[in-house]
Short mmCIF file of C-alpha atoms in Angstrom, two decimals:
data_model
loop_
_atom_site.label_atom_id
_atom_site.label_comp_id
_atom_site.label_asym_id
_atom_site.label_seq_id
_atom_site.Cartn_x
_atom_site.Cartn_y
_atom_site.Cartn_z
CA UNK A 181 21.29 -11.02 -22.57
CA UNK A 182 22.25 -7.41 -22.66
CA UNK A 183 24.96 -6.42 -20.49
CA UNK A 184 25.74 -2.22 -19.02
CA UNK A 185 27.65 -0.29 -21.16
CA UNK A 186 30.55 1.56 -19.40
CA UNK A 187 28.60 4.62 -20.94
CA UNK A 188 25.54 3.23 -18.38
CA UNK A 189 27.81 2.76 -15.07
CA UNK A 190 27.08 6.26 -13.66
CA UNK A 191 23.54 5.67 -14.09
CA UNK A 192 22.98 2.46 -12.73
CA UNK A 193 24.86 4.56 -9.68
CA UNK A 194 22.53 7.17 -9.60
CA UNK A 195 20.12 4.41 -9.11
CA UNK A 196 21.74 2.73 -6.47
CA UNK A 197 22.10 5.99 -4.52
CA UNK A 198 18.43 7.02 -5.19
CA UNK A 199 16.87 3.87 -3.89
CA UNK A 200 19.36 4.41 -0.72
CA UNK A 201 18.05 7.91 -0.15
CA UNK A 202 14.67 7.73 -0.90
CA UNK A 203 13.68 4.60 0.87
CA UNK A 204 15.98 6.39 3.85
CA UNK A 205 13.91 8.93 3.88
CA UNK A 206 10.65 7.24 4.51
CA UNK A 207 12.65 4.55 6.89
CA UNK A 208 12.97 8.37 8.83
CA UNK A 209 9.15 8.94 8.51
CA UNK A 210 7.32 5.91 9.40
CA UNK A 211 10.42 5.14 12.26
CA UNK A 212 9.60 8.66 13.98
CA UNK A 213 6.74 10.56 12.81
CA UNK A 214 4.31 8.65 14.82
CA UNK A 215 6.45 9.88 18.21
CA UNK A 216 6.12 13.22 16.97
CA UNK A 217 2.52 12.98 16.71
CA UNK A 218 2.32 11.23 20.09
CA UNK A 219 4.48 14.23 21.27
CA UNK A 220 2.25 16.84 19.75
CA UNK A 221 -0.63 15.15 22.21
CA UNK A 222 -2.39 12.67 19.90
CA UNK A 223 -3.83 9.23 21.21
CA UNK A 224 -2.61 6.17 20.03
CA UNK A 225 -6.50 5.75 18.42
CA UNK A 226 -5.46 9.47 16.98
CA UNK A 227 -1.95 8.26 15.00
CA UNK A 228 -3.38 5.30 13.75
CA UNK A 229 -6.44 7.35 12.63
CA UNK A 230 -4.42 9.70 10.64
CA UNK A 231 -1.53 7.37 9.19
CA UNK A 232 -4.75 4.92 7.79
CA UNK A 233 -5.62 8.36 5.51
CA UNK A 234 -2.30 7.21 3.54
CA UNK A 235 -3.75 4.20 2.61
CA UNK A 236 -6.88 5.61 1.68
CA UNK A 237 -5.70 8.13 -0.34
CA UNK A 238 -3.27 5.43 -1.75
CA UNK A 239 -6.33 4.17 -3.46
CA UNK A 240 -6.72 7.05 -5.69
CA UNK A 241 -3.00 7.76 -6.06
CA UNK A 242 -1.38 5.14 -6.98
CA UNK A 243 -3.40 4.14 -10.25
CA UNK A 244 -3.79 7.46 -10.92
CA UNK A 245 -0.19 8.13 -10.89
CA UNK A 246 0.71 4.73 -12.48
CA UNK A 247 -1.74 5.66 -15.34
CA UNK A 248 0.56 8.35 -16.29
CA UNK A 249 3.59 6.80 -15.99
CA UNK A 250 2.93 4.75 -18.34
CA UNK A 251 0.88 6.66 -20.62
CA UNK A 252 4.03 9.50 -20.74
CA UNK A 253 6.61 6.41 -20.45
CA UNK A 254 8.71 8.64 -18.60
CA UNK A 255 9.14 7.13 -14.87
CA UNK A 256 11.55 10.06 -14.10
CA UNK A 257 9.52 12.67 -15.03
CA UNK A 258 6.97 11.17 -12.51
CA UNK A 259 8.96 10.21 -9.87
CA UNK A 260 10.42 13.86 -9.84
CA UNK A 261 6.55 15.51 -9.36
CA UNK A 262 6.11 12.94 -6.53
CA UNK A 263 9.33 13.50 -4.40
CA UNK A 264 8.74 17.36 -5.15
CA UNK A 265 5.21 17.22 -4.09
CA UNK A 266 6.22 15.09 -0.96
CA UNK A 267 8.87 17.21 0.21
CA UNK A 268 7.03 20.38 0.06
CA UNK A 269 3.79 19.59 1.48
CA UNK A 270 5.76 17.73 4.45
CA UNK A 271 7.54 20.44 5.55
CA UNK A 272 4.20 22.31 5.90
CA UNK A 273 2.73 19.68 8.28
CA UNK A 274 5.66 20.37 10.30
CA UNK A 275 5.06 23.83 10.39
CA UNK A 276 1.34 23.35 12.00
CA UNK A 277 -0.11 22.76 15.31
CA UNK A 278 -3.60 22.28 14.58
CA UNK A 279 -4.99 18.66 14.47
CA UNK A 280 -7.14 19.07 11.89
CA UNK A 281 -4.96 21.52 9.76
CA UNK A 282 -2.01 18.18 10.24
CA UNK A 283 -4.89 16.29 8.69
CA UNK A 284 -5.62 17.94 6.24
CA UNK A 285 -2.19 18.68 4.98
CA UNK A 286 -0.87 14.79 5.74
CA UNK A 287 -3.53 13.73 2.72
CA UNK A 288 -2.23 15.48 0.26
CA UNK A 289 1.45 14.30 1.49
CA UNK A 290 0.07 10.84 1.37
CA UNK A 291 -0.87 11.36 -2.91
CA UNK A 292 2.72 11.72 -3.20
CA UNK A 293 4.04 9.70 -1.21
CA UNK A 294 2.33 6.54 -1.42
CA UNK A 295 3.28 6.10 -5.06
CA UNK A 296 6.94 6.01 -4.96
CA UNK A 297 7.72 2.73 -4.23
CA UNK A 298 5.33 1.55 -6.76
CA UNK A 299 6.86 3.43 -9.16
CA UNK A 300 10.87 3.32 -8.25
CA UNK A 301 10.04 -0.28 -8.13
CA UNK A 302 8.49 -0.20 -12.03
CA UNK A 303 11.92 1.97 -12.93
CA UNK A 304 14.19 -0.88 -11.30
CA UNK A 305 12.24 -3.58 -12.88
CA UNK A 306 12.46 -1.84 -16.33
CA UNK A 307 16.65 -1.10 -15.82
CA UNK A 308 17.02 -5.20 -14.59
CA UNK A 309 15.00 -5.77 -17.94
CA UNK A 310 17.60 -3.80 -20.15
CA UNK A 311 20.76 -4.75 -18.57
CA UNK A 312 20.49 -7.94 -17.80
CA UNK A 313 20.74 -7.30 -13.86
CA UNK A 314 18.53 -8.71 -11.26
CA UNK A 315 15.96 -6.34 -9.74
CA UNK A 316 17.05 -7.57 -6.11
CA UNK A 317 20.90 -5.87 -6.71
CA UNK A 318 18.68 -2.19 -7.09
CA UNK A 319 16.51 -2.95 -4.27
CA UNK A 320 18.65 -4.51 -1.75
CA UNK A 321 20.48 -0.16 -1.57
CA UNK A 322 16.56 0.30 -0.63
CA UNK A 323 16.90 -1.80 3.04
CA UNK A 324 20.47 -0.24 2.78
CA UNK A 325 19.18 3.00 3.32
CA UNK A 326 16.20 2.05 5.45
CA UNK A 327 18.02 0.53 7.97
CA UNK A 328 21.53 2.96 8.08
CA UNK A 329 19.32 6.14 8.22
CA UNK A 330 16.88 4.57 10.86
CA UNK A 331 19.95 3.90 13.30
CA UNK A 332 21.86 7.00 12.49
CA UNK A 333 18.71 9.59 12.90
CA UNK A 334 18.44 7.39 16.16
CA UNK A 335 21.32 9.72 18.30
CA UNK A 336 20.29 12.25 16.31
CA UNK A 337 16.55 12.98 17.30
CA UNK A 338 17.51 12.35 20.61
CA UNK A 339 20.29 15.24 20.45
CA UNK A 340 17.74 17.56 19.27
CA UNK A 341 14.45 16.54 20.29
CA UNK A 342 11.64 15.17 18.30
CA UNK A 343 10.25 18.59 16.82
CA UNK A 344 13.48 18.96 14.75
CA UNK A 345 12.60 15.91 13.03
CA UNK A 346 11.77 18.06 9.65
CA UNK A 347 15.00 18.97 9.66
CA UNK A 348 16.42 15.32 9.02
CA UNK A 349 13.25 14.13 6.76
CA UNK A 350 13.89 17.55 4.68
CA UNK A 351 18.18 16.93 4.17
CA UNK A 352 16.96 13.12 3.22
CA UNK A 353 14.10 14.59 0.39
CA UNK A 354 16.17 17.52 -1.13
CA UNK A 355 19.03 14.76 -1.99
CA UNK A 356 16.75 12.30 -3.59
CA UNK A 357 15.15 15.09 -5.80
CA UNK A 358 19.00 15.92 -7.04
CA UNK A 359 19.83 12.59 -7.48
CA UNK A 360 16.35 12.01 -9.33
CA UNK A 361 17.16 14.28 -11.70
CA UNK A 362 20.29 11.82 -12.67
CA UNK A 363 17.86 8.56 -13.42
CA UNK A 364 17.61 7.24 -16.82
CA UNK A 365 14.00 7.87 -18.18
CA UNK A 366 12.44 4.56 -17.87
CA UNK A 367 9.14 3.36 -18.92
CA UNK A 368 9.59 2.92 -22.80
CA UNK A 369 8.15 -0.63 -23.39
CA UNK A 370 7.44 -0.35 -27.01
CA UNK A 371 3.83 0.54 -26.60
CA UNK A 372 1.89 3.27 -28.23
CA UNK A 373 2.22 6.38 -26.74
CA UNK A 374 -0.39 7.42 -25.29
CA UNK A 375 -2.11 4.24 -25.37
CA UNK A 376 -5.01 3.87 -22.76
CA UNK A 377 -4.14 1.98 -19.74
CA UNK A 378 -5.43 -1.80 -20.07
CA UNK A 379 -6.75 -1.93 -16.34
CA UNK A 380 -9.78 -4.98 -17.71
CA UNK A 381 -7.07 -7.09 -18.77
CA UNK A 382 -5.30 -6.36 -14.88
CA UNK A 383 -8.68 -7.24 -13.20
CA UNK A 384 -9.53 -10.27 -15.32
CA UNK A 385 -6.58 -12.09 -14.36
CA UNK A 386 -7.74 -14.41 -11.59
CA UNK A 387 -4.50 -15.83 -10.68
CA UNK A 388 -3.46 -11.91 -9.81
CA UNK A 389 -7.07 -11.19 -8.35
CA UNK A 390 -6.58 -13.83 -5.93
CA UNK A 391 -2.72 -13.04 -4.86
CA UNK A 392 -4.00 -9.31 -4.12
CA UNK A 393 -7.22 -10.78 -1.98
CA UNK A 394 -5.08 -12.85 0.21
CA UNK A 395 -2.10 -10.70 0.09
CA UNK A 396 -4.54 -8.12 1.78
CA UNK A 397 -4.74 -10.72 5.08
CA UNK A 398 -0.92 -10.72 5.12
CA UNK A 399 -0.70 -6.64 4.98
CA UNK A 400 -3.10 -5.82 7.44
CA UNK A 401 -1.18 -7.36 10.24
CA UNK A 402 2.06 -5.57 8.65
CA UNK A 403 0.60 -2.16 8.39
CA UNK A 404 -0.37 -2.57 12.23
CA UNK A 405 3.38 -3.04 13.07
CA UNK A 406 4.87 -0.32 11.03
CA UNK A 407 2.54 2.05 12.54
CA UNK A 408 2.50 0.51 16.08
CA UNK A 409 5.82 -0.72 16.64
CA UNK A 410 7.66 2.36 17.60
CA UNK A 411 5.17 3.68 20.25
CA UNK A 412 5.22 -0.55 21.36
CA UNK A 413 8.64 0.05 22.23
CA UNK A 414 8.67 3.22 24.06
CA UNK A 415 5.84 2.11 26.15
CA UNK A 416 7.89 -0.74 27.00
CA UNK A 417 10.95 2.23 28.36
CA UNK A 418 12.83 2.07 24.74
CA UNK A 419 14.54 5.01 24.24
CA UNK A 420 14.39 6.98 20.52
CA UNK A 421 17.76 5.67 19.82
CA UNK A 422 16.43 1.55 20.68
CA UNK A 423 13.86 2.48 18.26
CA UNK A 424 16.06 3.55 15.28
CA UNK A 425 17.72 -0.18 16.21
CA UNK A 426 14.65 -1.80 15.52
CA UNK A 427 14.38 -0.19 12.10
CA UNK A 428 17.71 -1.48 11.58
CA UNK A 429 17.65 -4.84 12.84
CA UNK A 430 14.39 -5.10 10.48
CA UNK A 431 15.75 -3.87 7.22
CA UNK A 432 19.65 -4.75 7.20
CA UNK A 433 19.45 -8.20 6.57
CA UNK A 434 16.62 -8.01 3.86
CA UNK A 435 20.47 -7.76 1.81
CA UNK A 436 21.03 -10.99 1.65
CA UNK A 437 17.81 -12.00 1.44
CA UNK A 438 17.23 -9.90 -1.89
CA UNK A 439 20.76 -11.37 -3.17
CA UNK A 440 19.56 -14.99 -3.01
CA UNK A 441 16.27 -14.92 -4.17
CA UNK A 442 18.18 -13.11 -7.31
CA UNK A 443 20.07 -16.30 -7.25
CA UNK A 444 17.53 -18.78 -6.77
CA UNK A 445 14.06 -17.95 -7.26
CA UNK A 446 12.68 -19.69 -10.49
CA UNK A 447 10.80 -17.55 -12.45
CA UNK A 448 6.70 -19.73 -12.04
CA UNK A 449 3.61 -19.18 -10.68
CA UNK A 450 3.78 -22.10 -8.55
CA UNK A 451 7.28 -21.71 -7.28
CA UNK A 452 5.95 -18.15 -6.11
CA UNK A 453 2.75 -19.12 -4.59
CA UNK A 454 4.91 -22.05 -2.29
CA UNK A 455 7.61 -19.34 -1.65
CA UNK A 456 4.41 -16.48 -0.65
CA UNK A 457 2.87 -19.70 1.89
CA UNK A 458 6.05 -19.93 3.69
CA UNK A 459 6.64 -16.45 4.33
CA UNK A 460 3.25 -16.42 5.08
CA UNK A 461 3.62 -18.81 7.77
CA UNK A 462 6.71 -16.84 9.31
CA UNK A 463 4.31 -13.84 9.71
CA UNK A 464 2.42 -15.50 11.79
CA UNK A 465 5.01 -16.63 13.79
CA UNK A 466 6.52 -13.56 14.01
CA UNK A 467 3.01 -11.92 15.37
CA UNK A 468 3.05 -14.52 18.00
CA UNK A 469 6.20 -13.64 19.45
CA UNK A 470 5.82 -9.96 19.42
CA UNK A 471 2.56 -10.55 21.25
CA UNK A 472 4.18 -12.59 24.23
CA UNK A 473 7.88 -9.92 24.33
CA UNK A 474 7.98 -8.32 27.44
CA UNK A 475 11.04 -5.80 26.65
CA UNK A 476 11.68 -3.50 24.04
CA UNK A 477 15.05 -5.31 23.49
CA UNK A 478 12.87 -8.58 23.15
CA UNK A 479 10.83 -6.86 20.17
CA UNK A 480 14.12 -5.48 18.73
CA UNK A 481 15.40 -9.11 17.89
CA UNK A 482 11.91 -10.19 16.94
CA UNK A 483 11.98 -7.36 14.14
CA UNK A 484 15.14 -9.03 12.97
CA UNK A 485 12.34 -12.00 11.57
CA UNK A 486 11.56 -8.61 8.86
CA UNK A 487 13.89 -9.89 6.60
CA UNK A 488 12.33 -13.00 5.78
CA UNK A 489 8.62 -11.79 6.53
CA UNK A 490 8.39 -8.46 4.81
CA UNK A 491 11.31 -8.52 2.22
CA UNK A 492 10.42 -12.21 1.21
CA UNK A 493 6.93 -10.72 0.54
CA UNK A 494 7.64 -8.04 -1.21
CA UNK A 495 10.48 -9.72 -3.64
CA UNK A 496 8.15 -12.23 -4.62
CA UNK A 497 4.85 -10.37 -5.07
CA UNK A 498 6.77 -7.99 -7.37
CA UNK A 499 8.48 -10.41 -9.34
CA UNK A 500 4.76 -12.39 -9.54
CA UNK A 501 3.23 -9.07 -10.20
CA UNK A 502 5.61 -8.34 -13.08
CA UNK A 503 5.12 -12.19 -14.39
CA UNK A 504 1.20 -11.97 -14.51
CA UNK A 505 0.73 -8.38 -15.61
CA UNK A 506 1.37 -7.36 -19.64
CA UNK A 507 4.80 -5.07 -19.83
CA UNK A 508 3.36 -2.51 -21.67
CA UNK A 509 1.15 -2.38 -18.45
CA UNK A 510 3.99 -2.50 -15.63
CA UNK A 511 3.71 0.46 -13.73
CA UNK A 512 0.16 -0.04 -13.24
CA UNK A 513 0.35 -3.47 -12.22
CA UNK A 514 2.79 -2.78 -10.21
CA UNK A 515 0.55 0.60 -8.72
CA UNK A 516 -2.62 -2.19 -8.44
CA UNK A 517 -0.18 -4.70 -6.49
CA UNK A 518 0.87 -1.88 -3.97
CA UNK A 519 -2.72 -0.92 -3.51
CA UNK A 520 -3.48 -4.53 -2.16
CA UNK A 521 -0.58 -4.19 0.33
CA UNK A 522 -1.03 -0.34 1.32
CA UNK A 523 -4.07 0.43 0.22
CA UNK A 524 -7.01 -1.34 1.55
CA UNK A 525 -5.00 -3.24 4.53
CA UNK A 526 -3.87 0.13 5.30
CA UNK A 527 -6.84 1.31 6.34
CA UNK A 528 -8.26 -1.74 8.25
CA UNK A 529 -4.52 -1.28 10.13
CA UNK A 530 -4.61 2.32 10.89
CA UNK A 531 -8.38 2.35 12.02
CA UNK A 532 -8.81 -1.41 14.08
CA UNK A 533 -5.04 -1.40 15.08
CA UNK A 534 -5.26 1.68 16.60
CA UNK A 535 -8.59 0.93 18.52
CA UNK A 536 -7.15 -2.53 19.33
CA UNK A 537 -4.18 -1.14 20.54
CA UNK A 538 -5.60 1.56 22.69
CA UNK A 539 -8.77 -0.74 24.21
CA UNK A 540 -7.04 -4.41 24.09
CA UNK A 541 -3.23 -3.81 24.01
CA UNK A 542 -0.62 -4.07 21.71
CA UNK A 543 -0.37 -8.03 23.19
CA UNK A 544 -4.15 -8.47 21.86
CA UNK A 545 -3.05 -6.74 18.68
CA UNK A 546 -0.62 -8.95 17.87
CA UNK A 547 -2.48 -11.99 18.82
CA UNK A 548 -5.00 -10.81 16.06
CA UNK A 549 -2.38 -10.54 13.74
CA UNK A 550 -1.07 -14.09 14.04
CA UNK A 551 -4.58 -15.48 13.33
CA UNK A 552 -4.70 -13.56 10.31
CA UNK A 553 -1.77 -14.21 8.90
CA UNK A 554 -2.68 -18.26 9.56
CA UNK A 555 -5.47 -17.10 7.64
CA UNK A 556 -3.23 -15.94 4.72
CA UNK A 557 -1.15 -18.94 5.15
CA UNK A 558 -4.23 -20.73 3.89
CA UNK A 559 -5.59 -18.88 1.11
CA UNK A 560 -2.11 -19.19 -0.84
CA UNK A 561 -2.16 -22.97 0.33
CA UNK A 562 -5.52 -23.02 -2.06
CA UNK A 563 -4.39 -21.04 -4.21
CA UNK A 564 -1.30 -23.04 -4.99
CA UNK A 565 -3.42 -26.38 -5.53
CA UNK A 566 -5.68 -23.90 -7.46
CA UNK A 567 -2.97 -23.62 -9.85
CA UNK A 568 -1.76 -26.69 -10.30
CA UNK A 569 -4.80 -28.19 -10.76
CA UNK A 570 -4.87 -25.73 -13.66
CA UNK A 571 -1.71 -26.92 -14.39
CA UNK A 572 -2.54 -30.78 -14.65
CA UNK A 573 -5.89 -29.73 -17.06
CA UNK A 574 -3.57 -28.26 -19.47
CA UNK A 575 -1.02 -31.42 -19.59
CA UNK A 576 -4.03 -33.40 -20.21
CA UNK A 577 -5.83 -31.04 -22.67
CA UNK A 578 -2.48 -31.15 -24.71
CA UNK A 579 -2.71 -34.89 -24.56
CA UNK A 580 -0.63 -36.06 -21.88
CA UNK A 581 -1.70 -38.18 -18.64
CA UNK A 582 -1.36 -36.71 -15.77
CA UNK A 583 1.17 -39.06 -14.40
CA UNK A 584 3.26 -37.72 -17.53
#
């Protein structure tokens, strides 16, 4: 196993830093842009309307963007486009006041933006791969920064008001483009340059086909949250500053979470499918509570449950993502396995959770969400005896019992 070279330290920095930043930045976004839209005079039908366009445009952007990362095997290089293209076109929306000009202009933010943990996540997985670290000591300075820039913009939005909140998402952009420009290239895997994309042999694995079906269930009920969860609480009184809490709460301990599943998490399908059914399980647990809280400092604990739910989720379906897809293939695999989670359950969330949550309540939302995660809970459950049913064919096809 290779090890850094001292030559490699101030990279593996710049890294560290970037992931902070960047995932900062968009802790910023999704925390408070949907009180600034509420605050330019949109409905709660409205937001959800026009945050489920990131999703849909995520269905076009993310393979198309994790085609050419790794047909240039240079993650950098596309990284740098997105975070450009993002930081320009969102300072733009700021600038307008028409609804459907915001709508317009939020789509094309959404091609860059909905790529870029897709493909930060391919250029951590490729720097673990070369240096021996874990991918959960790159991504654990992720939750740092989503949770330290939630609570610190917090004071600050409510110092200056909720229109100067391009201010703060701008200062966060501009130093993730400089730091950006510091990351190793990433991408080279030792495939032909050039070489077409193998998205037949992505689709034709079944075990991977069937995580991103079920993982689907699991993401629609977590898209409704992140988009829901901050208007939730100041409907319930919570002030902007309670809010940038909850982000907190929700992302700070997803640390230690990252740090022992680097520790402990044994590299097989099966151990990943039992691991994906638990945390599967705690989503719908968590759903139920939120629908029953009656405070905004009740949801703020419940939000705590994130670092199991979400950040066991996402650890594991990247590392089974990376274990079923080909290397030479990672950044799409990795762009296919976001689409599941962003993509198509990103849509359901934005359109039904916001008419839910308007017509029903955000109680009846959440109740929804609990069945569907119970829903989840059981497609991995098959999927796991799926698998080692599999499992016990090939013991006995090699010529062993299967009490052996």
């Amino acid at each position: 196993m290779s090890h850094p070279s001292l030559t490699n330290i101030r990279s593996l920095g710049f890294i560290k830093a970037f992931n902070f930043f960047i995932y900062g930045a968009i802790s910023v976004y999704s925390t408070f842009f949907p009180l600034y839209l509420k605050e330019a005079g949109m409905s709660n039908f409205t937001v959800g309307l026009l945050l489920a366009g990131g999703p849909f445009i995520s269905l076009l952007s993310n393979p198309f963007w994790g085609y050419w990362s790794d047909r240039l095997e240079n993650a950098r290089r596309v990284l740098l486009m997105l975070l450009i293209g993002n930081a320009v076109v969102m300072q733009i929306v700021f600038s307008l006041n028409a609804g459907y000009l915001i709508f317009t202009f939020m789509l094309l933010y959404f091609f860059f933006q909905s790529p870029l943990f897709s493909q930060s996540n391919s250029l951590n997985l490729d720097v673990a791969d070369k240096t021996g670290l874990k991918f959960g000591s790159f991504r654990l300075w992720g939750s740092l920064g989503w949770a330290v820039m939630a609570v610190a913009t917090g004071p600050v939005i409510e110092r200056l008001g909720i229109h100067q909140l391009w201010i703060v998402y701008g200062v966060m952009m501009l130093i993730s483009i400089a730091l950006a420009l510091k990351l190793p290239r990433g991408g080279k895997t030792g495939s032909r340059k050039g070489a077409p994309v193998g998205y037949g042999q992505i689709w034709a694995n079944k075990p991977f086909i069937m995580f991103l079906v079920i993982g689907v269930l699991i993401s629609i009920p977590n898209s409704m949250n992140n988009t829901f969860v901050s208007i939730y609480i100041s409907d319930l009184g919570g002030k902007n500053s309670l809010i940038g809490w909850s982000a907190f709460l929700s992302s700070i301990f997803e640390i230690p979470v990252y740090l022992l599943f680097d520790r402990y998490l044994r590299k097989s399908q099966r151990t990943m499918i039992f691991c994906l059914a638990v945390v599967s399980l705690l989503y719908a647990l968590r759903w139920f509570l939120m629908s029953v809280a009656e405070t905004p400092y009740q949801i703020i604990f419940i939000q705590a449950l994130h670092c199991l739910t979400f950040a066991g989720y996402y650890y594991v379906g990247t590392q089974l993502t990376a274990l079923l897809v080909p290397k030479e293939y990672r950044a799409s695999g990795q762009a296919v396995y976001a689409l599941s989670w962003g993509g198509l359950s990103g849509i359901v969330a934005g359109v039904t959770g916001g008419w839910i949550f308007q017509n029903l309540g955000a109680h009846a939302m959440y109740r929804i969400s609990a069945g569907t995660a119970l829903l989840g809970v059981a497609g991995f459950a098959l999927m796991y005896m799926f698998i080692m049913k599999a499992s016990r064919k090939n013991l006995e096809a090699q010529g062993y019992s299967s009490e052996g």
